[in-house]
Amino acid sequence: MSGKPLIVAIDGPAGAGKSTVARRVAEALGISYLDTGALYRALAFYLDGRDIPPAESESLSRALEEVSIDIDGEGVHIDGKSVGREIRSPRIDGIVSAYASLPMVRDRLLSLQREQGERRSIVADGRDMATVVFPGADVKIFLPATDEERARRRFKELESRNEPVRFEEVLEQIRQRDRTDSGRQTAPLRKACDAVELPTDGLSIEEVADAILALVRKTSK
Ligand code: DC
């Protein structure tokens, strides 16, 4: 691919299957996948580990200045250390939205995300890809799914990792996350006016990925 990097922006609520679909689309196109949720999760993990609560404060501001965050392919490094499964725990699920709603936290991650799209072609997924981070993206997709469907998927994933959870708990956490992600002042989760909406209930990962690939091909013609 030559010239300006291609940017495919995918937004949607927690558990809509964005990351699996985005990774698949990136693979099919032979370009990189940028998981912006991992950046928010890594930062929440870091701040929580330092007992810095999710509220704008001097200590939060200092921590955000001091911490180094790097993206290496699909990996995220915090202060030079690679983060792994620990950012996907039920604890981080429960607190990440509160950190992600803070303008200080969002500002800290904005240029980092944009730089990725300046350097190379990417498929980026998150909540504000098409609205804030990459408003000029070549293809913009919004992937909704009902909360029950999303909770079922998340429950299965946690079960397969032997995490002890109840379905009702997972459903409530998904609903709580939706409220925080959609209700926040800065960069709330919403569909960009020029995004294509693809509801994923009842569709397989392949079907969703194929629909996105068809849109990408149509745009790059
Ligand atoms: O996609 P995810 O579940 O890994 O995202 C984790 C949290 O990060 C989610 O609750 C909302 C937040 N997030 C965000 O606010 N903006 C993004 N671009 C990506 C994630």
XYZ file of C-alpha atoms and ligand atoms in Angstrom:
241
model
C 0.000 0.000 0.000
C 1.437 3.417 -0.874
C 0.513 7.044 -0.172
C -1.685 8.061 2.722
C -2.247 5.290 5.281
C -5.677 3.653 5.215
C -7.678 4.044 8.414
C -10.630 1.826 9.256
C -12.348 3.101 12.418
C -14.603 0.721 14.352
C -16.634 1.878 17.348
C -19.213 0.180 19.510
C -20.159 -0.758 23.049
C -18.345 -3.271 25.267
C -18.640 -6.850 24.089
C -19.980 -6.146 20.584
C -17.160 -8.246 19.126
C -15.161 -5.251 17.884
C -11.697 -6.526 18.688
C -12.129 -9.973 17.115
C -13.683 -8.451 14.017
C -11.112 -5.639 13.796
C -8.206 -8.063 14.122
C -9.662 -10.241 11.383
C -10.229 -7.292 9.039
C -6.669 -6.050 9.665
C -5.278 -9.509 8.893
C -7.291 -9.795 5.691
C -6.053 -6.376 4.554
C -2.470 -7.067 5.662
C -2.397 -3.982 7.901
C -2.034 -3.364 11.655
C -4.681 -3.605 14.353
C -4.857 -0.891 17.012
C -6.753 -1.921 20.165
C -7.389 1.416 21.886
C -9.355 -0.229 24.711
C -6.064 -1.904 25.706
C -4.518 1.549 26.193
C -7.310 2.620 28.560
C -7.135 -0.724 30.340
C -3.349 -0.550 30.729
C -3.577 2.963 32.134
C -6.421 1.984 34.513
C -4.343 -0.985 35.685
C -1.327 1.255 36.257
C -3.273 3.967 38.123
C -5.271 1.493 40.205
C -2.030 -0.243 41.169
C -0.752 3.086 42.481
C -3.959 3.777 44.427
C -4.744 6.806 42.289
C -8.555 6.992 42.164
C -10.501 7.822 38.973
C -10.904 11.547 39.623
C -9.004 14.521 38.226
C -6.344 15.440 40.781
C -2.754 16.589 41.174
C -1.605 13.028 41.741
C -3.395 11.817 38.604
C -1.883 14.625 36.552
C 1.608 13.821 37.865
C 1.197 10.091 37.222
C 0.038 10.750 33.651
C 3.082 12.939 33.038
C 5.483 10.420 34.509
C 4.202 7.195 32.993
C 5.565 6.091 29.645
C 3.160 4.255 27.345
C 4.321 2.622 24.137
C 2.576 0.626 21.489
C 4.545 -2.152 19.918
C 2.526 -3.926 17.259
C -0.496 -5.162 19.184
C 1.281 -4.926 22.533
C 1.159 -2.132 25.081
C 4.134 -1.301 27.294
C 3.813 0.704 30.472
C 7.126 2.023 31.787
C 8.879 -0.411 29.491
C 6.937 -3.440 30.768
C 4.607 -5.344 28.505
C 1.054 -5.687 29.840
C -0.892 -8.906 29.314
C -4.040 -10.671 30.537
C -4.040 -8.680 33.793
C -5.719 -5.767 31.986
C -8.694 -8.028 31.076
C -9.643 -9.036 34.643
C -13.142 -8.439 36.076
C -11.547 -5.816 38.370
C -10.275 -3.787 35.409
C -13.614 -4.345 33.572
C -15.274 -2.717 36.573
C -13.049 0.364 36.879
C -11.746 1.168 33.396
C -14.749 3.253 32.278
C -14.384 5.582 35.263
C -10.775 6.333 34.291
C -11.680 6.561 30.592
C -14.283 9.228 31.347
C -11.613 11.661 32.615
C -10.505 14.320 30.102
C -6.932 14.157 31.523
C -6.744 10.455 30.750
C -8.231 10.869 27.267
C -5.861 13.737 26.445
C -2.910 11.634 27.513
C -3.843 8.928 24.998
C -5.017 11.063 22.078
C -1.752 11.879 20.306
C -0.439 8.383 20.942
C -3.399 6.948 19.016
C -3.220 9.515 16.223
C 0.494 8.903 15.680
C -0.293 5.265 14.968
C -2.586 6.258 12.127
C -0.017 8.654 10.679
C 2.677 6.012 10.494
C 0.877 3.065 8.972
C -2.439 1.744 7.744
C -4.567 0.515 10.623
C -7.868 -0.920 11.717
C -8.555 0.839 15.030
C -11.308 -0.081 17.455
C -12.687 1.796 20.448
C -15.459 4.206 21.396
C -14.411 7.465 19.721
C -12.364 6.330 16.735
C -14.638 7.820 14.079
C -15.837 10.819 16.107
C -12.675 12.152 17.780
C -9.438 10.279 17.140
C -9.710 9.660 13.393
C -12.550 11.891 12.121
C -11.065 11.657 8.623
C -10.983 7.825 8.625
C -11.509 6.194 5.223
C -14.104 3.759 6.556
C -16.192 4.266 9.699
C -18.149 1.429 11.250
C -20.453 1.352 14.270
C -21.026 -2.129 15.719
C -23.913 -2.373 18.177
C -25.390 -5.543 19.721
C -28.034 -6.020 22.423
C -26.755 -6.001 26.013
C -27.898 -9.618 26.622
C -25.979 -10.832 23.576
C -22.871 -8.941 24.650
C -23.131 -10.239 28.224
C -23.484 -13.825 26.926
C -20.286 -13.459 24.883
C -18.368 -11.905 27.775
C -19.679 -14.543 30.219
C -18.510 -17.361 27.927
C -15.084 -15.762 27.608
C -14.692 -15.401 31.405
C -15.958 -18.965 31.945
C -13.397 -20.299 29.488
C -10.720 -18.560 31.556
C -12.118 -20.075 34.776
C -12.978 -16.649 36.179
C -15.731 -17.151 38.797
C -18.597 -14.841 37.718
C -22.392 -14.908 37.533
C -24.203 -14.058 34.291
C -26.336 -11.360 36.017
C -23.173 -9.729 37.306
C -21.655 -9.629 33.819
C -24.885 -8.204 32.364
C -25.053 -5.486 35.032
C -21.400 -4.610 34.491
C -21.948 -4.303 30.720
C -24.951 -2.022 31.341
C -22.986 0.050 33.845
C -20.100 0.394 31.385
C -22.505 1.446 28.620
C -23.957 4.141 30.882
C -20.513 5.502 31.755
C -19.098 5.270 28.204
C -22.163 6.864 26.592
C -22.919 9.382 29.326
C -19.514 10.984 29.765
C -18.865 14.587 28.682
C -15.649 13.963 26.761
C -15.738 11.778 23.662
C -18.818 9.736 24.612
C -19.596 6.515 22.785
C -21.814 7.408 19.863
C -22.154 6.618 16.191
C -20.461 9.164 13.909
C -23.010 10.661 11.520
C -21.088 9.253 8.539
C -20.484 5.792 10.048
C -22.122 2.631 8.718
C -24.070 0.775 11.407
C -23.771 -3.022 11.400
C -25.785 -4.657 14.214
C -23.966 -7.883 15.105
C -26.700 -9.906 16.884
C -27.013 -13.287 15.212
C -24.083 -12.651 12.859
C -20.857 -14.616 12.959
C -17.485 -12.905 13.240
C -16.801 -13.877 9.600
C -20.044 -12.311 8.395
C -19.324 -9.030 10.166
C -15.697 -8.988 8.987
C -16.772 -9.724 5.394
C -19.300 -6.880 5.469
C -16.581 -4.481 6.632
C -14.108 -5.752 4.049
C -16.702 -5.173 1.320
C -17.079 -1.566 2.507
C -13.307 -1.064 2.565
C -12.982 -2.416 -0.970
C -15.799 -0.195 -2.186
C -14.142 2.876 -0.642
C -10.687 2.148 -2.034
C -11.968 1.660 -5.607
O -12.951 -2.022 24.282
P -12.631 -2.321 25.747
O -13.757 -2.989 26.480
O -11.338 -3.034 25.928
O -12.442 -0.859 26.402
C -12.176 -0.699 27.757
C -12.735 0.621 28.249
O -12.013 1.703 27.700
C -14.215 0.866 27.932
O -15.015 0.778 29.083
C -14.279 2.273 27.427
C -12.856 2.734 27.294
N -12.504 3.122 25.928
C -12.757 4.421 25.586
O -13.321 5.173 26.371
N -12.353 4.873 24.372
C -11.754 4.052 23.502
N -11.376 4.527 22.314
C -11.522 2.705 23.840
C -11.927 2.266 25.065
